[in-house]
Short mmCIF file of C-alpha atoms and ligand atoms in Angstrom, two decimals:
data_model
loop_
_atom_site.label_atom_id
_atom_site.label_comp_id
_atom_site.label_asym_id
_atom_site.label_seq_id
_atom_site.Cartn_x
_atom_site.Cartn_y
_atom_site.Cartn_z
CA UNK A 20 -0.28 -0.13 -0.33
CA UNK A 21 1.26 3.25 -1.20
CA UNK A 22 2.06 5.58 1.88
CA UNK A 23 0.02 9.15 1.42
CA UNK A 24 1.23 12.50 2.20
CA UNK A 25 -0.74 14.72 4.73
CA UNK A 26 -1.94 17.27 2.89
CA UNK A 27 -2.93 15.00 0.26
CA UNK A 28 -5.61 13.05 2.97
CA UNK A 29 -6.96 16.36 4.20
CA UNK A 30 -8.20 17.33 0.98
CA UNK A 31 -9.56 14.25 0.40
CA UNK A 32 -13.26 14.28 -1.03
CA UNK A 33 -14.64 10.69 0.30
CA UNK A 34 -13.55 8.47 3.12
CA UNK A 35 -10.57 6.27 2.63
CA UNK A 36 -9.82 2.46 3.71
CA UNK A 37 -6.52 1.06 3.83
CA UNK A 38 -4.69 4.50 4.26
CA UNK A 39 -0.66 4.14 5.10
CA UNK A 40 0.88 7.55 6.69
CA UNK A 41 4.07 8.33 8.30
CA UNK A 42 4.95 11.29 10.30
CA UNK A 43 6.03 12.95 13.75
CA UNK A 44 3.39 12.78 16.56
CA UNK A 45 2.49 16.73 17.83
CA UNK A 46 0.95 15.92 20.99
CA UNK A 47 -0.84 12.82 22.61
CA UNK A 48 -3.86 12.19 24.67
CA UNK A 49 -5.03 9.33 25.94
CA UNK A 50 -8.00 8.83 28.67
CA UNK A 51 -10.47 5.46 29.28
CA UNK A 52 -8.65 3.19 26.52
CA UNK A 53 -8.38 5.78 23.50
CA UNK A 54 -5.43 7.80 22.57
CA UNK A 55 -5.54 10.47 19.86
CA UNK A 56 -2.22 11.33 18.13
CA UNK A 57 -1.67 14.49 16.09
CA UNK A 58 0.47 13.80 13.48
CA UNK A 59 2.20 16.17 11.09
CA UNK A 60 4.56 14.91 7.96
CA UNK A 61 5.57 18.69 6.79
CA UNK A 62 3.71 18.38 3.86
CA UNK A 63 1.44 20.75 5.11
CA UNK A 64 0.84 23.43 7.87
CA UNK A 65 -2.15 20.76 9.47
CA UNK A 66 -1.83 17.62 11.40
CA UNK A 67 -4.19 14.74 11.36
CA UNK A 68 -5.52 13.34 13.89
CA UNK A 69 -5.27 9.56 14.60
CA UNK A 70 -7.18 7.90 16.68
CA UNK A 71 -6.13 4.12 18.69
CA UNK A 72 -7.69 2.18 20.85
CA UNK A 73 -6.88 -1.37 22.29
CA UNK A 74 -7.72 -3.11 18.85
CA UNK A 75 -4.22 -1.44 18.08
CA UNK A 76 -1.94 -4.40 18.99
CA UNK A 77 0.69 -3.07 20.96
CA UNK A 78 -1.82 -0.10 22.28
CA UNK A 79 0.13 -0.15 25.81
CA UNK A 80 3.15 1.47 23.77
CA UNK A 81 0.94 3.88 22.08
CA UNK A 82 -0.30 5.14 25.41
CA UNK A 83 3.29 6.35 26.05
CA UNK A 84 4.26 7.72 22.61
CA UNK A 85 6.02 11.30 23.43
CA UNK A 86 5.91 14.62 21.70
CA UNK A 87 8.32 14.39 18.70
CA UNK A 88 8.31 10.75 18.16
CA UNK A 89 8.25 9.29 14.85
CA UNK A 90 5.22 7.07 13.83
CA UNK A 91 4.18 4.65 10.82
CA UNK A 92 0.40 4.28 10.78
CA UNK A 93 -2.18 2.22 8.70
CA UNK A 94 -5.79 2.46 9.04
CA UNK A 95 -9.11 4.12 8.00
CA UNK A 96 -10.11 7.66 7.01
CA UNK A 97 -13.22 8.09 7.95
CA UNK A 98 -15.35 11.60 8.51
CA UNK A 99 -14.52 13.36 12.09
CA UNK A 100 -16.92 13.89 14.61
CA UNK A 101 -14.73 16.54 16.75
CA UNK A 102 -15.17 20.16 15.85
CA UNK A 103 -12.13 21.65 13.51
CA UNK A 104 -11.33 18.89 10.95
CA UNK A 105 -12.99 17.07 8.49
CA UNK A 106 -10.99 13.97 8.78
CA UNK A 107 -9.55 11.79 11.25
CA UNK A 108 -7.51 8.16 10.92
CA UNK A 109 -8.94 5.26 12.66
CA UNK A 110 -5.65 3.38 13.50
CA UNK A 111 -5.38 -0.83 12.69
CA UNK A 112 -1.70 -0.38 13.37
CA UNK A 113 0.77 2.12 15.01
CA UNK A 114 4.50 1.54 14.48
CA UNK A 115 6.72 3.23 16.30
CA UNK A 116 9.69 4.15 14.34
CA UNK A 117 11.64 6.09 17.16
CA UNK A 118 10.50 7.65 20.66
CA UNK A 119 11.77 11.39 21.17
CA UNK A 120 12.46 11.83 24.81
CA UNK A 121 10.95 14.86 27.70
CA UNK A 122 14.12 16.31 26.61
CA UNK A 123 12.79 17.40 23.34
CA UNK A 124 12.79 21.13 23.54
CA UNK A 125 9.79 21.48 21.04
CA UNK A 126 6.97 20.83 23.70
CA UNK A 127 3.59 22.47 22.64
CA UNK A 128 3.99 25.73 24.11
CA UNK A 129 5.17 29.04 22.04
CA UNK A 130 8.83 29.68 21.61
CA UNK A 131 10.45 33.14 20.74
CA UNK A 132 12.11 33.61 17.40
CA UNK A 133 15.27 34.22 19.50
CA UNK A 134 15.47 31.01 21.07
CA UNK A 135 14.67 28.89 17.85
CA UNK A 136 17.43 31.01 16.48
CA UNK A 137 19.53 28.97 18.66
CA UNK A 138 18.11 25.14 18.04
CA UNK A 139 17.90 26.37 14.00
CA UNK A 140 18.44 22.70 13.52
CA UNK A 141 14.96 21.71 15.02
CA UNK A 142 13.20 25.13 14.14
CA UNK A 143 11.85 23.89 11.05
CA UNK A 144 9.57 21.67 12.89
CA UNK A 145 7.42 24.38 14.41
CA UNK A 146 4.36 25.21 12.38
CA UNK A 147 5.50 29.18 12.02
CA UNK A 148 8.98 28.18 10.15
CA UNK A 149 7.27 24.71 8.43
CA UNK A 150 5.31 27.85 6.50
CA UNK A 151 8.17 29.70 5.98
CA UNK A 152 9.93 27.06 4.16
CA UNK A 153 6.93 25.81 2.41
CA UNK A 154 6.31 29.10 1.06
CA UNK A 155 10.12 29.72 -0.01
CA UNK A 156 9.93 26.55 -2.25
CA UNK A 157 6.80 27.63 -3.79
CA UNK A 158 8.09 30.93 -4.57
CA UNK A 159 11.08 29.51 -5.85
CA UNK A 160 8.95 27.76 -8.48
CA UNK A 161 7.00 30.74 -9.15
CA UNK A 162 9.88 32.86 -9.81
CA UNK A 163 11.56 29.67 -12.60
CA UNK A 164 7.59 29.34 -13.98
CA UNK A 165 7.52 33.57 -14.37
CA UNK A 166 10.86 33.35 -16.54
CA UNK A 167 9.85 30.53 -18.11
CA UNK A 168 6.78 31.63 -19.75
CA UNK A 169 8.30 34.63 -20.74
CA UNK A 170 11.45 33.10 -22.80
CA UNK A 171 14.01 33.49 -20.25
CA UNK A 172 16.50 31.12 -19.99
CA UNK A 173 18.19 29.99 -16.87
CA UNK A 174 21.89 30.17 -16.63
CA UNK A 175 24.47 29.26 -13.50
CA UNK A 176 27.08 32.02 -12.92
CA UNK A 177 30.06 31.05 -10.93
CA UNK A 178 30.28 31.19 -7.60
CA UNK A 179 34.10 31.63 -7.42
CA UNK A 180 35.27 34.31 -9.31
CA UNK A 181 38.08 36.93 -10.07
CA UNK A 182 36.20 40.11 -9.92
CA UNK A 183 34.05 42.52 -7.89
CA UNK A 184 30.97 43.26 -9.71
CA UNK A 185 29.33 45.61 -7.26
CA UNK A 186 33.25 47.11 -6.31
CA UNK A 187 32.35 47.67 -2.71
CA UNK A 188 35.55 45.08 -1.71
CA UNK A 189 33.32 43.63 0.71
CA UNK A 190 34.23 39.99 -0.44
CA UNK A 191 35.15 36.48 1.35
CA UNK A 192 38.62 35.34 -0.16
CA UNK A 193 38.81 32.09 -1.29
CA UNK A 194 42.19 30.54 -1.14
CA UNK A 195 43.81 26.70 -0.96
CA UNK A 196 47.19 28.36 0.59
CA UNK A 197 48.68 27.37 3.43
CA UNK A 198 47.73 30.12 6.01
CA UNK A 199 50.82 29.21 8.41
CA UNK A 200 53.07 29.35 5.62
CA UNK A 201 51.90 32.17 3.09
CA UNK A 202 54.11 33.12 0.04
CA UNK A 203 55.24 36.00 -0.28
CA UNK A 204 56.65 38.98 -2.78
CA UNK A 205 57.86 42.12 -2.02
CA UNK A 206 56.19 41.66 1.52
CA UNK A 207 52.81 40.66 -0.45
CA UNK A 208 51.02 37.30 -1.01
CA UNK A 209 51.80 36.06 -3.88
CA UNK A 210 48.96 34.47 -5.05
CA UNK A 211 50.93 32.63 -7.86
CA UNK A 212 50.64 29.81 -5.76
CA UNK A 213 47.44 29.84 -4.93
CA UNK A 214 45.30 27.39 -6.75
CA UNK A 215 44.14 29.86 -9.75
CA UNK A 216 47.43 31.67 -9.61
CA UNK A 217 45.61 34.54 -8.50
CA UNK A 218 43.28 36.11 -5.98
CA UNK A 219 39.87 35.03 -5.86
CA UNK A 220 36.57 35.55 -4.12
CA UNK A 221 33.13 34.40 -3.13
CA UNK A 222 30.48 35.85 -6.07
CA UNK A 223 28.87 39.32 -4.86
CA UNK A 224 26.43 38.53 -7.64
CA UNK A 225 26.05 36.79 -10.70
CA UNK A 226 25.71 39.77 -12.85
CA UNK A 227 28.57 40.13 -15.03
CA UNK A 228 28.39 36.20 -16.23
CA UNK A 229 24.53 37.18 -16.90
CA UNK A 230 25.55 39.76 -19.27
CA UNK A 231 27.82 37.42 -21.11
CA UNK A 232 24.88 34.91 -21.54
CA UNK A 233 22.13 37.56 -22.39
CA UNK A 234 24.61 38.79 -25.27
CA UNK A 235 24.11 35.56 -26.88
CA UNK A 236 20.70 33.92 -25.48
CA UNK A 237 18.63 36.93 -25.36
CA UNK A 238 16.90 37.17 -22.16
CA UNK A 239 18.29 35.03 -19.05
CA UNK A 240 18.50 34.74 -15.15
CA UNK A 241 20.35 33.42 -12.08
CA UNK A 242 19.16 32.28 -9.47
CA UNK A 243 22.35 31.26 -6.94
CA UNK A 244 23.96 31.94 -3.33
CA UNK A 245 25.73 34.94 -3.20
CA UNK A 246 28.14 36.41 -0.96
CA UNK A 247 29.21 39.85 1.32
CA UNK A 248 31.17 40.40 3.92
CA UNK A 249 29.67 43.49 4.88
CA UNK A 250 29.82 43.73 8.67
CA UNK A 251 25.95 44.86 9.45
CA UNK A 252 23.97 43.18 11.74
CA UNK A 253 21.19 44.40 10.74
CA UNK A 254 17.75 42.63 10.24
CA UNK A 255 18.15 42.76 6.53
CA UNK A 256 21.08 41.73 6.30
CA UNK A 257 23.03 38.41 5.90
CA UNK A 258 26.17 37.01 4.64
CA UNK A 259 24.96 34.50 2.24
CA UNK A 260 21.90 35.10 0.98
CA UNK A 261 19.77 33.87 -2.76
CA UNK A 262 19.60 36.80 -5.45
CA UNK A 263 17.36 36.49 -8.38
CA UNK A 264 19.22 37.85 -11.62
CA UNK A 265 17.95 39.04 -14.87
CA UNK A 266 19.64 40.16 -17.61
CA UNK A 267 17.54 41.34 -20.66
CA UNK A 268 19.70 42.20 -24.23
CA UNK A 269 18.09 44.95 -26.10
CA UNK A 270 16.16 46.26 -22.91
CA UNK A 271 16.67 49.94 -21.71
CA UNK A 272 16.00 51.13 -17.87
CA UNK A 273 12.45 51.89 -18.54
CA UNK A 274 11.90 48.20 -19.75
CA UNK A 275 14.09 46.91 -16.65
CA UNK A 276 11.58 48.83 -14.22
CA UNK A 277 8.44 47.59 -15.94
CA UNK A 278 9.76 44.05 -15.64
CA UNK A 279 10.83 44.13 -11.76
CA UNK A 280 7.47 45.32 -11.23
CA UNK A 281 5.76 42.43 -12.96
CA UNK A 282 8.01 40.26 -11.26
CA UNK A 283 7.18 41.62 -7.92
CA UNK A 284 3.33 41.58 -8.36
CA UNK A 285 3.69 37.89 -9.70
CA UNK A 286 5.26 36.27 -6.72
CA UNK A 287 3.20 38.26 -4.68
CA UNK A 288 -0.19 37.13 -6.27
CA UNK A 289 1.38 33.36 -6.67
CA UNK A 290 1.71 33.36 -2.82
CA UNK A 291 -1.45 34.78 -2.55
CA UNK A 292 -3.35 32.00 -4.56
CA UNK A 293 -0.77 29.29 -3.96
CA UNK A 294 -0.24 29.35 -0.22
CA UNK A 295 -3.40 29.94 1.54
CA UNK A 296 -2.99 28.24 4.20
CA UNK A 297 0.63 28.89 5.15
CA UNK A 298 0.10 32.83 4.83
CA UNK A 299 -3.19 32.68 7.04
CA UNK A 300 -0.64 31.58 9.83
CA UNK A 301 1.30 34.63 9.15
CA UNK A 302 -1.90 37.10 8.72
CA UNK A 303 -2.99 35.80 12.00
CA UNK A 304 0.15 35.64 14.21
CA UNK A 305 2.53 37.67 12.89
CA UNK A 306 1.35 40.87 10.97
CA UNK A 307 -2.60 41.49 10.95
CA UNK A 308 -2.26 43.81 7.69
CA UNK A 309 -0.36 41.47 5.60
CA UNK A 310 -3.11 40.71 3.48
CA UNK A 311 -4.03 44.04 2.84
CA UNK A 312 -0.27 44.91 2.16
CA UNK A 313 -0.13 42.23 -0.40
CA UNK A 314 -3.28 43.61 -2.00
CA UNK A 315 -1.52 46.87 -2.25
CA UNK A 316 1.52 45.46 -4.34
CA UNK A 317 -0.97 43.67 -6.39
CA UNK A 318 -2.97 46.36 -7.59
CA UNK A 319 -0.90 49.34 -7.15
CA UNK A 320 1.17 51.02 -10.06
CA UNK A 321 4.72 51.18 -8.75
CA UNK A 322 5.66 54.92 -8.33
CA UNK A 323 8.50 55.90 -10.38
CA UNK A 324 10.44 58.83 -9.39
CA UNK A 325 14.17 60.20 -9.97
CA UNK A 326 16.50 60.56 -7.33
CA UNK A 327 16.96 63.74 -7.49
CA UNK A 328 12.68 64.36 -6.68
CA UNK A 329 13.32 61.70 -3.92
CA UNK A 330 15.79 63.80 -2.33
CA UNK A 331 14.02 66.86 -2.50
CA UNK A 332 10.79 65.10 -0.67
CA UNK A 333 12.71 64.09 1.92
CA UNK A 334 14.47 67.40 2.23
CA UNK A 335 11.03 69.10 2.32
CA UNK A 336 9.10 66.83 4.69
CA UNK A 337 9.75 68.60 7.99
CA UNK A 338 10.08 65.14 9.28
CA UNK A 339 13.51 64.79 11.55
CA UNK A 340 15.77 61.50 10.52
CA UNK A 341 18.50 60.45 12.34
CA UNK A 342 20.49 60.81 9.05
CA UNK A 343 19.94 63.62 7.04
CA UNK A 344 19.49 63.36 3.15
CA UNK A 345 21.67 65.34 0.68
CA UNK A 346 22.30 64.93 -3.06
CA UNK A 347 24.99 62.55 -3.59
CA UNK A 348 24.11 60.33 -0.19
CA UNK A 349 22.61 56.82 -0.40
CA UNK A 350 18.97 56.63 0.79
CA UNK A 351 18.97 55.33 4.25
CA UNK A 352 16.53 52.20 5.20
CA UNK A 353 14.78 55.28 7.06
CA UNK A 354 13.95 57.25 3.97
CA UNK A 355 13.36 54.11 2.21
CA UNK A 356 10.69 53.46 4.83
CA UNK A 357 9.40 56.66 4.81
CA UNK A 358 8.70 57.12 1.25
CA UNK A 359 6.98 53.60 0.61
CA UNK A 360 5.08 53.53 3.81
CA UNK A 361 4.68 57.05 5.26
CA UNK A 362 4.17 59.40 1.62
CA UNK A 363 3.49 57.33 -0.82
CA UNK A 364 1.94 54.11 0.53
CA UNK A 365 3.02 52.05 -2.12
CA UNK A 366 6.43 50.43 -3.67
CA UNK A 367 8.03 53.08 -5.43
CA UNK A 368 10.90 52.97 -7.59
CA UNK A 369 13.84 55.51 -7.51
CA UNK A 370 15.58 55.80 -10.91
CA UNK A 371 18.92 57.73 -12.15
CA UNK A 372 21.07 57.81 -9.49
CA UNK A 373 24.54 60.40 -9.07
CA UNK A 374 27.58 58.39 -10.74
CA UNK A 375 29.58 58.55 -7.48
CA UNK A 376 27.02 56.20 -5.61
CA UNK A 377 26.59 53.33 -7.79
CA UNK A 378 29.00 50.82 -9.75
CA UNK A 379 31.21 51.32 -12.65
CA UNK A 380 29.04 49.08 -14.74
CA UNK A 381 25.75 51.57 -14.83
CA UNK A 382 25.25 53.51 -17.82
CA UNK A 383 26.00 57.29 -17.80
CA UNK A 384 23.13 59.43 -18.72
CA UNK A 385 23.41 62.68 -20.98
CA UNK A 386 23.94 64.78 -18.09
CA UNK A 387 27.08 62.99 -17.35
CA UNK A 388 26.21 63.32 -13.53
CA UNK A 389 23.79 60.37 -12.94
CA UNK A 390 23.82 56.64 -14.09
CA UNK A 391 20.67 54.91 -15.34
CA UNK A 392 20.14 52.91 -12.28
CA UNK A 393 17.02 51.94 -10.76
CA UNK A 394 16.17 50.69 -6.80
CA UNK A 395 12.82 49.20 -6.22
CA UNK A 396 11.81 49.87 -2.25
CA UNK A 397 8.49 48.22 -0.79
CA UNK A 398 7.17 49.21 2.27
CA UNK A 399 8.63 47.62 5.66
CA UNK A 400 11.45 46.05 4.10
CA UNK A 401 12.93 49.20 1.88
CA UNK A 402 15.36 47.87 -0.95
CA UNK A 403 13.92 45.12 -2.76
CA UNK A 404 15.83 45.48 -5.82
CA UNK A 405 18.61 46.87 -7.41
CA UNK A 406 19.44 46.70 -10.98
CA UNK A 407 20.53 49.21 -13.99
CA UNK A 408 20.84 49.79 -17.72
CA UNK A 409 24.34 49.00 -18.07
CA UNK A 410 27.11 50.81 -19.95
CA UNK A 411 27.36 49.31 -23.32
CA UNK A 412 29.54 51.60 -24.96
CA UNK A 413 33.48 50.56 -25.07
CA UNK A 414 34.77 54.07 -24.45
CA UNK A 415 32.24 55.24 -21.82
CA UNK A 416 32.97 52.00 -20.12
CA UNK A 417 36.83 51.97 -20.23
CA UNK A 418 36.78 55.23 -19.23
CA UNK A 419 34.70 55.13 -16.56
CA UNK A 420 36.99 52.04 -15.22
CA UNK A 421 40.02 54.06 -15.40
CA UNK A 422 38.38 57.01 -13.25
CA UNK A 423 37.42 54.19 -10.60
CA UNK A 424 40.80 52.87 -10.64
CA UNK A 425 39.93 49.54 -11.74
CA UNK A 426 42.20 46.63 -12.57
CA UNK A 427 41.03 46.73 -16.10
CA UNK A 428 43.08 43.19 -17.01
CA UNK A 429 40.61 41.46 -14.33
CA UNK A 430 37.86 42.85 -16.61
CA UNK A 431 39.21 42.67 -20.49
CA UNK A 432 36.63 39.79 -21.50
CA UNK A 433 33.71 42.16 -19.87
CA UNK A 434 35.36 44.76 -21.85
CA UNK A 435 35.41 42.96 -24.94
CA UNK A 436 31.95 42.17 -25.49
CA UNK A 437 31.22 45.65 -26.12
CA UNK A 438 33.74 45.12 -28.70
CA UNK A 439 31.74 42.63 -30.70
CA UNK A 440 27.53 43.31 -31.16
CA UNK A 441 27.41 45.29 -28.00
CA UNK A 442 23.84 46.51 -27.59
CA UNK A 443 21.57 48.26 -24.85
CA UNK A 444 20.95 45.53 -22.19
CA UNK A 445 19.67 45.95 -18.89
CA UNK A 446 18.93 43.89 -15.80
CA UNK A 447 18.06 43.41 -11.71
CA UNK A 448 19.19 41.52 -8.72
CA UNK A 449 16.23 41.13 -6.27
CA UNK A 450 17.33 39.55 -2.56
CA UNK A 451 15.21 36.33 -2.35
CA UNK A 452 15.06 36.67 1.30
CA UNK A 453 14.24 39.84 1.48
CA UNK A 454 10.71 39.11 -1.28
CA UNK A 455 10.05 36.22 1.39
CA UNK A 456 9.96 38.91 4.44
CA UNK A 457 7.60 41.40 2.37
CA UNK A 458 5.05 38.30 1.29
CA UNK A 459 5.21 36.54 5.27
CA UNK A 460 5.75 39.75 7.21
CA UNK A 461 8.65 38.25 9.25
CA UNK A 462 10.74 41.22 10.04
CA UNK A 463 13.79 39.52 10.69
CA UNK A 464 15.76 38.31 7.52
CA UNK A 465 17.30 35.68 9.90
CA UNK A 466 14.03 33.99 10.21
CA UNK A 467 13.35 33.65 6.22
CA UNK A 468 16.78 31.42 5.58
CA UNK A 469 16.92 27.98 6.82
CA UNK A 470 20.61 28.48 8.25
CA UNK A 471 21.51 32.41 8.11
CA UNK A 472 25.14 33.54 7.98
CA UNK A 473 25.45 36.58 9.85
CA UNK A 474 28.73 38.37 11.40
CA UNK A 475 29.93 35.89 14.20
CA UNK A 476 27.75 33.19 13.92
CA UNK A 477 28.25 30.07 11.60
CA UNK A 478 26.41 27.48 13.48
CA UNK A 479 24.32 24.90 11.94
O1 LIG X 5 21.53 46.28 -5.52
P1 LIG X 5 22.60 44.80 -5.22
O2 LIG X 5 23.61 44.80 -4.93
O3 LIG X 5 22.57 44.83 -6.78
C1 LIG X 5 23.53 44.11 -7.27
O4 LIG X 5 23.96 43.32 -6.90
C2 LIG X 5 23.34 44.17 -9.23
N1 LIG X 5 24.75 43.33 -9.35
C3 LIG X 5 22.13 43.29 -8.91
C4 LIG X 5 22.23 43.09 -10.95
O5 LIG X 5 21.91 44.35 -11.20
N2 LIG X 5 21.87 42.26 -11.60
O6 LIG X 5 22.03 43.76 -4.60
C5 LIG X 5 20.54 43.44 -5.16
C6 LIG X 5 19.73 43.05 -4.11
C7 LIG X 5 19.19 44.12 -2.99
O7 LIG X 5 18.68 45.13 -3.68
C8 LIG X 5 18.52 43.37 -1.62
O8 LIG X 5 17.46 43.10 -2.53
C9 LIG X 5 19.77 42.18 -2.11
O9 LIG X 5 20.12 41.93 -3.37
N3 LIG X 5 20.87 42.17 -0.88
C10 LIG X 5 20.97 41.81 0.46
N4 LIG X 5 19.97 40.72 0.90
C11 LIG X 5 20.28 40.46 2.31
N5 LIG X 5 21.61 40.53 2.67
C12 LIG X 5 22.51 41.24 1.80
N6 LIG X 5 23.50 41.28 2.83
C13 LIG X 5 21.81 42.04 0.35
N7 LIG X 5 22.81 42.79 -0.26
C14 LIG X 5 21.92 43.15 -0.86
MG1 LIG X 6 21.41 47.85 -3.98
#
């Protein structure tokens, strides 16, 4: 008899004989010769109630089953007379796969997010984190679906790289050198003896590779892990995060902003349509305004605003910010939240940033002061997406690299792409964890990734 997942059983239209499930016991109540087991197998938020009595051969052992124990059950699916569930299983046999001792930390009571982070190996077993990680899986699938429906190709960009895409230098070095015995030349580390014969790092973005692929396949995207050694201990930064990066040939900044908006709306609507039960947990226990916020995202036209105008608004509102904003400064998260939550009350895309605060690859505008960059900001999170039209003109790109003192010999291939069949092209990066924060209402990024990596912590 084939084992069934609980999600499958609970959606059944009819009673069912000869049913087989496996899962973990969330709670057991026993009285007057009956035991009620709440069993969960991770396939959905809900448990199935299993009723066992003396007709089960090992009933004496069933009465000793503890929270967290694993069981395999054969029985019949019948209409439940109890409140709150349509079906229950009347057990014919209950095989005990393993018994969890009383020291199992996840007894039936609510635990704080902070405590659950200290038991990251067990927290996916709670209702809340089970829901987070099921949603994470669904939205990953939705991202692939979105691009596939639009003719994009999925590409894999390298994780170990010799270039610094963002030019921020916040990179994790990868080396096979013996750290106790580092080869030196003129007092400096001589990377010629290292594995690749040069200095390499973990990637901060797959963009530069994606550009090369877009100039061959047209529209492409990456979806992979990226690494940043920023020492920022905030609720919105992790050192290892997943980024979705589309890159489109023959696309300008306007087209880029349009795809970003469509993508964010699509993923939000997908969650609302396909993750109803799990989302209901968040709208009940985490953020009562969640569904209204998600509705706004799906139904509003995102506001598009040049950087200069955003700065003017922030300077003239009369609101006191911790960091004063001036032309030429990056927006702080308090500014981003003010614009999206209080001023416009919807997502905002800011574009045309001063070249000084953006990386070398962004396309220079005619004013020679700003570049064709855009950031998509959303309520509660701030920056969700960063993107740009890329500099496709060889001369302009080269002089920009010179201006910034970038070692061109590491980017000869990047420059080369502007010599052969160069075209206007654009792309963006969406931080997958930040999107999950938006969709679930969870306020700390550490709680939407199974095993977060942050400064000073790499448990699990
Ligand atoms: O704005 P960023 O740095 O853009 C890039 O990396 C471009 N190369 C993308 C491209 O055009 N292909 O990062 C993109 C997004 C941010 O908007 C943010 O959502 C997320 O990645 N992000 C982080 N998420 C979690 N933790 C961090 N430390 C993050 N840094 C960036
Ligand atoms: Mg950015």
